[in-house]
Amino acid sequence: MDKDAYNGALKQAIPRRIREAKTVTAAAVPKYPEQTQREYKRVSDAYMKLVQETFKEYAPRIKAAIRNEQESSKRNDSLFDLQRAIADTFQEMRDRLQERIDAFDLLAHLRKVGENGKKLSTKQWKRLVKRTLGVDLLDDYYSGAFFSTELEQWVNDGVSLIKTIPQDSLDAMENIVMDGFVDGKSLTDIQRDIQAQYGIDKRHAAFIARDQTAKLNAAITERQQKDAGVRRYKWSTSGDERVRSDHKKLDGRVFSYDDPPVVDSRTGRRCNPGQDYNCRCVAIPVFDIDELNLPLGRGDES
Ligand SMILES: [Zn+2]
């Protein structure tokens, strides 16, 4: 379809009352992708569980070595032996953990999370356009290669952010055992410290899952909206008590994708919704009717 034919078809498809308004803000607020976030967290939890499984497998050996040393009469000689035994055990654990990591295929898991997130976001976008402009969008326009660059970049980012957390966690545990032992801590205390370390690392991975979900949503939304001829959006926060004050100030105001507002008054950093750390804000598209470039669905083509 050439440009004139397309414009004609689009005008026919959009009800006159909306056309004459020239500028229309979307009739609904895009939802934050909670489901994608849950799926990502499931992956990060399962990935971190590999550390726990590995540690559990070797814990009896470490405990036995420590008990053995504590019961020994010649402490100084056996301390050296114990340190070697622990170091050797942790080296085996690292190899075992690496086997588990290789079998897990983090890349494939994150690709699936990303694909599902894209599907959800596209479905929502179509519904939003239908509700606001009364237009049906082409069903398969956004499938296939449309987001492949964004998606692949996002998957790779996610992998490099959490890839090393399990091995780093195991390294930290080795230090806890070594130091704890040298400091004369009890087995119970060492075990408690290990649990605490695992909790910290698991939360770190979960934080990345949350943050990466928002980034995916932001990237897809921006691409979808800009491709459709949308240049501006209305900032929308999630409206709960966790919204930071710098973002609260932006709520309900209209900005341009090419000129994002300051999201951090301390550093002057500028971002579109969802791009800031752990930001759950979304962009409500503002449609300028004359700028629209929507992939029209079959029902609206002439
Ligand atoms: Zn925000």
Short mmCIF file of C-alpha atoms and ligand atoms in Angstrom, two decimals:
data_model
loop_
_atom_site.label_atom_id
_atom_site.label_comp_id
_atom_site.label_asym_id
_atom_site.label_seq_id
_atom_site.Cartn_x
_atom_site.Cartn_y
_atom_site.Cartn_z
CA MET A 1 0.00 0.00 0.00
CA ASP A 2 1.46 3.43 -0.88
CA LYS A 3 1.45 6.32 1.53
CA ASP A 4 -1.76 7.95 0.26
CA ALA A 5 -3.67 4.69 0.17
CA TYR A 6 -2.41 3.90 3.66
CA ASN A 7 -3.46 7.30 4.99
CA GLY A 8 -6.86 6.85 3.38
CA ALA A 9 -7.30 3.43 4.93
CA LEU A 10 -6.16 4.64 8.33
CA LYS A 11 -8.54 7.60 8.25
CA GLN A 12 -11.38 5.31 7.34
CA ALA A 13 -10.53 2.99 10.17
CA ILE A 14 -10.33 5.66 12.88
CA PRO A 15 -13.67 7.06 14.00
CA ARG A 16 -14.18 10.69 12.95
CA ARG A 17 -14.55 11.99 16.51
CA ILE A 18 -11.04 10.68 17.33
CA ARG A 19 -9.55 11.88 14.04
CA GLU A 20 -10.75 15.39 14.68
CA ALA A 21 -9.25 15.45 18.14
CA LYS A 22 -5.78 15.35 16.47
CA THR A 23 -4.10 14.26 19.69
CA VAL A 24 -5.36 11.34 21.76
CA THR A 25 -3.87 9.94 24.94
CA ALA A 26 -4.31 6.18 25.29
CA ALA A 27 -7.52 5.13 26.98
CA ALA A 28 -5.74 2.74 29.36
CA VAL A 29 -2.51 2.57 31.33
CA PRO A 30 -0.15 -0.17 30.07
CA LYS A 31 0.25 -2.71 32.87
CA TYR A 32 3.63 -3.44 34.37
CA PRO A 33 4.57 -7.01 33.31
CA GLU A 34 4.23 -8.75 36.70
CA GLN A 35 3.95 -12.15 35.03
CA THR A 36 7.24 -11.70 33.17
CA GLN A 37 8.85 -10.60 36.43
CA ARG A 38 7.60 -13.76 38.17
CA GLU A 39 8.93 -15.92 35.35
CA TYR A 40 12.34 -14.23 35.49
CA LYS A 41 12.49 -14.63 39.26
CA ARG A 42 11.67 -18.34 38.93
CA VAL A 43 14.65 -18.67 36.59
CA SER A 44 16.99 -16.72 38.89
CA ASP A 45 15.83 -18.74 41.95
CA ALA A 46 16.34 -22.04 40.13
CA TYR A 47 19.76 -20.89 38.96
CA MET A 48 20.82 -19.91 42.48
CA LYS A 49 19.52 -23.20 43.81
CA LEU A 50 22.43 -24.88 42.00
CA VAL A 51 24.72 -23.36 44.64
CA GLN A 52 22.59 -24.66 47.48
CA GLU A 53 22.44 -28.15 45.97
CA THR A 54 26.19 -28.22 45.48
CA PHE A 55 26.87 -26.99 49.00
CA LYS A 56 24.48 -29.53 50.53
CA GLU A 57 26.20 -32.32 48.65
CA TYR A 58 29.61 -31.45 50.14
CA ALA A 59 28.60 -30.09 53.56
CA PRO A 60 29.00 -33.46 55.34
CA ARG A 61 32.59 -33.71 54.11
CA ILE A 62 33.44 -30.21 55.32
CA LYS A 63 31.79 -30.84 58.69
CA ALA A 64 33.65 -34.11 59.14
CA ALA A 65 36.98 -32.45 58.35
CA ILE A 66 36.33 -29.68 60.88
CA ARG A 67 35.21 -32.10 63.61
CA ASN A 68 38.23 -34.22 62.97
CA GLU A 69 40.51 -31.24 63.43
CA GLN A 70 38.71 -30.00 66.55
CA GLU A 71 39.15 -33.38 68.19
CA SER A 72 42.80 -33.56 67.25
CA SER A 73 45.43 -32.99 69.95
CA LYS A 74 48.08 -31.44 67.70
CA ARG A 75 46.07 -28.46 66.56
CA ASN A 76 48.69 -26.61 64.55
CA ASP A 77 49.61 -29.51 62.26
CA SER A 78 46.05 -30.49 61.63
CA LEU A 79 44.98 -26.88 61.03
CA PHE A 80 47.15 -26.88 57.94
CA ASP A 81 45.70 -30.22 56.83
CA LEU A 82 42.20 -28.94 57.37
CA GLN A 83 42.77 -25.82 55.32
CA ARG A 84 44.04 -27.98 52.49
CA ALA A 85 41.12 -30.36 52.81
CA ILE A 86 38.66 -27.45 52.68
CA ALA A 87 40.39 -25.83 49.71
CA ASP A 88 40.38 -29.15 47.84
CA THR A 89 36.74 -29.75 48.64
CA PHE A 90 35.75 -26.28 47.42
CA GLN A 91 37.69 -26.83 44.23
CA GLU A 92 35.66 -29.98 43.62
CA MET A 93 32.50 -28.05 44.43
CA ARG A 94 33.37 -25.39 41.86
CA ASP A 95 33.75 -28.07 39.20
CA ARG A 96 30.50 -29.73 40.26
CA LEU A 97 28.69 -26.39 40.25
CA GLN A 98 30.05 -25.60 36.80
CA GLU A 99 28.61 -28.88 35.51
CA ARG A 100 25.24 -27.92 36.92
CA ILE A 101 25.50 -24.41 35.42
CA ASP A 102 26.35 -25.82 31.98
CA ALA A 103 23.40 -28.20 32.14
CA PHE A 104 21.04 -25.40 33.24
CA ASP A 105 21.31 -23.31 30.02
CA LEU A 106 20.58 -19.86 31.41
CA LEU A 107 20.54 -18.36 27.92
CA ALA A 108 17.68 -20.59 26.77
CA HIS A 109 15.69 -19.86 29.95
CA LEU A 110 16.05 -16.11 29.58
CA ARG A 111 15.20 -16.26 25.89
CA LYS A 112 11.94 -17.94 26.82
CA VAL A 113 11.17 -15.31 29.47
CA GLY A 114 11.89 -12.61 26.88
CA GLU A 115 9.70 -14.24 24.21
CA ASN A 116 6.79 -14.54 26.65
CA GLY A 117 7.28 -10.95 27.76
CA LYS A 118 7.21 -9.80 24.17
CA LYS A 119 3.98 -11.73 23.50
CA LEU A 120 2.28 -10.23 26.55
CA SER A 121 3.40 -6.74 25.70
CA THR A 122 2.26 -7.04 22.07
CA LYS A 123 -1.14 -8.35 23.11
CA GLN A 124 -1.52 -5.44 25.47
CA TRP A 125 -0.43 -2.92 22.86
CA LYS A 126 -2.99 -4.21 20.34
CA ARG A 127 -5.74 -3.98 22.94
CA LEU A 128 -4.66 -0.45 23.87
CA VAL A 129 -4.73 0.73 20.23
CA LYS A 130 -8.11 -0.91 19.66
CA ARG A 131 -9.59 0.72 22.74
CA THR A 132 -8.12 4.14 22.01
CA LEU A 133 -8.29 4.46 18.21
CA GLY A 134 -10.77 1.72 17.32
CA VAL A 135 -8.24 0.13 14.97
CA ASP A 136 -7.24 -3.53 14.66
CA LEU A 137 -3.53 -4.13 14.17
CA LEU A 138 -2.02 -6.73 11.88
CA ASP A 139 -1.75 -9.96 13.84
CA ASP A 140 1.75 -11.11 13.02
CA TYR A 141 3.40 -7.73 12.47
CA TYR A 142 5.32 -7.86 15.77
CA SER A 143 6.20 -11.53 15.65
CA GLY A 144 9.31 -12.87 13.96
CA ALA A 145 12.20 -10.47 13.55
CA PHE A 146 10.54 -7.27 14.76
CA PHE A 147 12.09 -7.21 18.25
CA SER A 148 14.89 -9.68 17.62
CA THR A 149 17.72 -7.16 18.05
CA GLU A 150 16.27 -5.78 21.30
CA LEU A 151 15.46 -9.23 22.59
CA GLU A 152 18.86 -10.73 21.84
CA GLN A 153 20.61 -7.76 23.45
CA TRP A 154 18.41 -8.10 26.49
CA VAL A 155 19.03 -11.86 26.84
CA ASN A 156 22.79 -11.31 26.60
CA ASP A 157 22.65 -8.51 29.21
CA GLY A 158 20.74 -10.79 31.57
CA VAL A 159 23.17 -13.66 31.13
CA SER A 160 26.24 -11.51 31.79
CA LEU A 161 24.59 -9.94 34.86
CA ILE A 162 23.74 -13.18 36.68
CA LYS A 163 26.04 -15.72 35.06
CA THR A 164 28.80 -15.49 37.66
CA ILE A 165 26.69 -15.05 40.81
CA PRO A 166 26.63 -18.78 41.76
CA GLN A 167 30.42 -19.23 41.49
CA ASP A 168 31.00 -15.92 43.30
CA SER A 169 28.63 -17.11 46.00
CA LEU A 170 30.58 -20.34 46.40
CA ASP A 171 33.84 -18.35 46.66
CA ALA A 172 32.32 -16.25 49.43
CA MET A 173 31.24 -19.43 51.23
CA GLU A 174 34.77 -20.79 51.09
CA ASN A 175 36.04 -17.61 52.75
CA ILE A 176 33.36 -17.91 55.42
CA VAL A 177 34.42 -21.47 56.23
CA MET A 178 38.15 -20.66 56.24
CA ASP A 179 37.87 -17.44 58.25
CA GLY A 180 35.25 -18.90 60.58
CA PHE A 181 37.46 -21.77 61.36
CA VAL A 182 40.57 -19.65 61.95
CA ASP A 183 38.50 -17.35 64.18
CA GLY A 184 37.36 -20.35 66.19
CA LYS A 185 33.67 -20.06 65.30
CA SER A 186 31.38 -22.98 66.02
CA LEU A 187 30.00 -25.13 63.21
CA THR A 188 26.54 -23.75 63.91
CA ASP A 189 27.77 -20.17 63.52
CA ILE A 190 29.60 -20.98 60.30
CA GLN A 191 26.48 -22.65 58.95
CA ARG A 192 24.40 -19.62 59.85
CA ASP A 193 26.87 -17.29 58.09
CA ILE A 194 26.71 -19.47 54.99
CA GLN A 195 22.92 -19.35 54.95
CA ALA A 196 23.06 -15.55 55.28
CA GLN A 197 25.50 -15.29 52.38
CA TYR A 198 23.28 -17.46 50.21
CA GLY A 199 20.30 -15.23 51.07
CA ILE A 200 22.22 -12.10 50.02
CA ASP A 201 23.30 -13.63 46.71
CA LYS A 202 19.81 -14.93 45.97
CA ARG A 203 18.32 -11.47 46.63
CA HIS A 204 20.96 -9.93 44.39
CA ALA A 205 19.90 -12.25 41.55
CA ALA A 206 16.23 -11.46 42.23
CA PHE A 207 16.97 -7.74 42.09
CA ILE A 208 18.49 -8.22 38.64
CA ALA A 209 15.40 -10.19 37.58
CA ARG A 210 13.15 -7.27 38.59
CA ASP A 211 15.37 -4.65 37.02
CA GLN A 212 15.80 -6.57 33.77
CA THR A 213 12.04 -7.12 33.46
CA ALA A 214 11.47 -3.36 33.61
CA LYS A 215 14.21 -2.80 31.04
CA LEU A 216 12.70 -5.33 28.63
CA ASN A 217 9.27 -3.76 29.01
CA ALA A 218 10.71 -0.29 28.44
CA ALA A 219 12.64 -1.37 25.33
CA ILE A 220 9.66 -3.15 23.76
CA THR A 221 7.24 -0.34 24.59
CA GLU A 222 9.50 2.33 23.14
CA ARG A 223 10.13 0.35 19.96
CA GLN A 224 6.42 -0.43 19.48
CA GLN A 225 5.27 3.10 20.13
CA LYS A 226 7.94 4.84 18.04
CA ASP A 227 7.38 2.42 15.15
CA ALA A 228 3.68 3.37 15.25
CA GLY A 229 4.53 7.05 14.96
CA VAL A 230 4.20 7.87 18.66
CA ARG A 231 6.71 10.51 19.74
CA ARG A 232 5.35 11.44 23.15
CA TYR A 233 4.05 9.65 26.22
CA LYS A 234 2.44 10.45 29.53
CA TRP A 235 4.57 9.26 32.46
CA SER A 236 2.74 6.89 34.80
CA THR A 237 4.08 5.56 38.11
CA SER A 238 2.80 2.41 39.77
CA GLY A 239 1.23 4.71 42.38
CA ASP A 240 2.33 2.80 45.48
CA GLU A 241 4.57 3.82 48.38
CA ARG A 242 7.68 2.39 46.74
CA VAL A 243 7.72 5.05 43.98
CA ARG A 244 10.74 7.34 44.50
CA SER A 245 9.97 11.04 44.80
CA ASP A 246 11.86 12.01 41.62
CA HIS A 247 9.55 9.75 39.62
CA LYS A 248 6.43 10.82 41.51
CA LYS A 249 7.05 14.35 40.26
CA LEU A 250 6.86 13.09 36.66
CA ASP A 251 3.55 11.25 37.06
CA GLY A 252 0.88 12.44 34.63
CA ARG A 253 3.21 14.73 32.69
CA VAL A 254 3.86 14.40 28.96
CA PHE A 255 7.41 13.93 27.62
CA SER A 256 9.06 13.16 24.33
CA TYR A 257 10.97 9.91 23.74
CA ASP A 258 13.79 11.92 22.21
CA ASP A 259 14.00 14.28 25.17
CA PRO A 260 13.46 12.24 28.36
CA PRO A 261 13.07 13.99 31.71
CA VAL A 262 15.51 14.03 34.63
CA VAL A 263 14.78 10.93 36.73
CA ASP A 264 17.45 11.55 39.34
CA SER A 265 17.75 15.10 40.63
CA ARG A 266 21.05 14.28 42.31
CA THR A 267 22.91 13.13 39.18
CA GLY A 268 20.75 14.77 36.50
CA ARG A 269 20.34 11.42 34.73
CA ARG A 270 17.60 11.35 32.06
CA CYS A 271 15.53 8.29 31.19
CA ASN A 272 12.27 7.17 29.67
CA PRO A 273 9.91 5.14 31.95
CA GLY A 274 11.32 1.78 33.08
CA GLN A 275 14.93 2.54 32.17
CA ASP A 276 16.03 3.80 35.59
CA TYR A 277 17.21 1.29 38.26
CA ASN A 278 14.34 -0.87 39.38
CA CYS A 279 11.79 1.55 37.89
CA ARG A 280 8.25 0.22 37.46
CA CYS A 281 6.92 3.33 35.72
CA VAL A 282 5.26 2.95 32.29
CA ALA A 283 4.67 5.16 29.24
CA ILE A 284 1.05 5.92 28.24
CA PRO A 285 1.27 6.68 24.51
CA VAL A 286 0.07 10.03 23.20
CA PHE A 287 -1.13 9.52 19.62
CA ASP A 288 -0.77 12.40 17.19
CA ILE A 289 -3.27 11.35 14.58
CA ASP A 290 -1.41 12.90 11.63
CA GLU A 291 1.83 11.14 12.60
CA LEU A 292 0.37 7.65 12.96
CA ASN A 293 2.04 4.78 11.19
CA LEU A 294 0.12 1.76 12.39
CA PRO A 295 0.33 -1.75 10.92
CA LEU A 296 -3.34 -2.08 10.00
CA GLY A 297 -5.03 -5.43 10.36
CA ARG A 298 -6.90 -7.18 7.59
CA GLY A 299 -10.29 -5.94 8.68
CA ASP A 300 -9.26 -2.34 8.08
CA GLU A 301 -7.46 -2.69 4.77
CA SER A 302 -9.34 -1.68 1.63
ZN ZN B 1 9.91 4.83 38.12
#
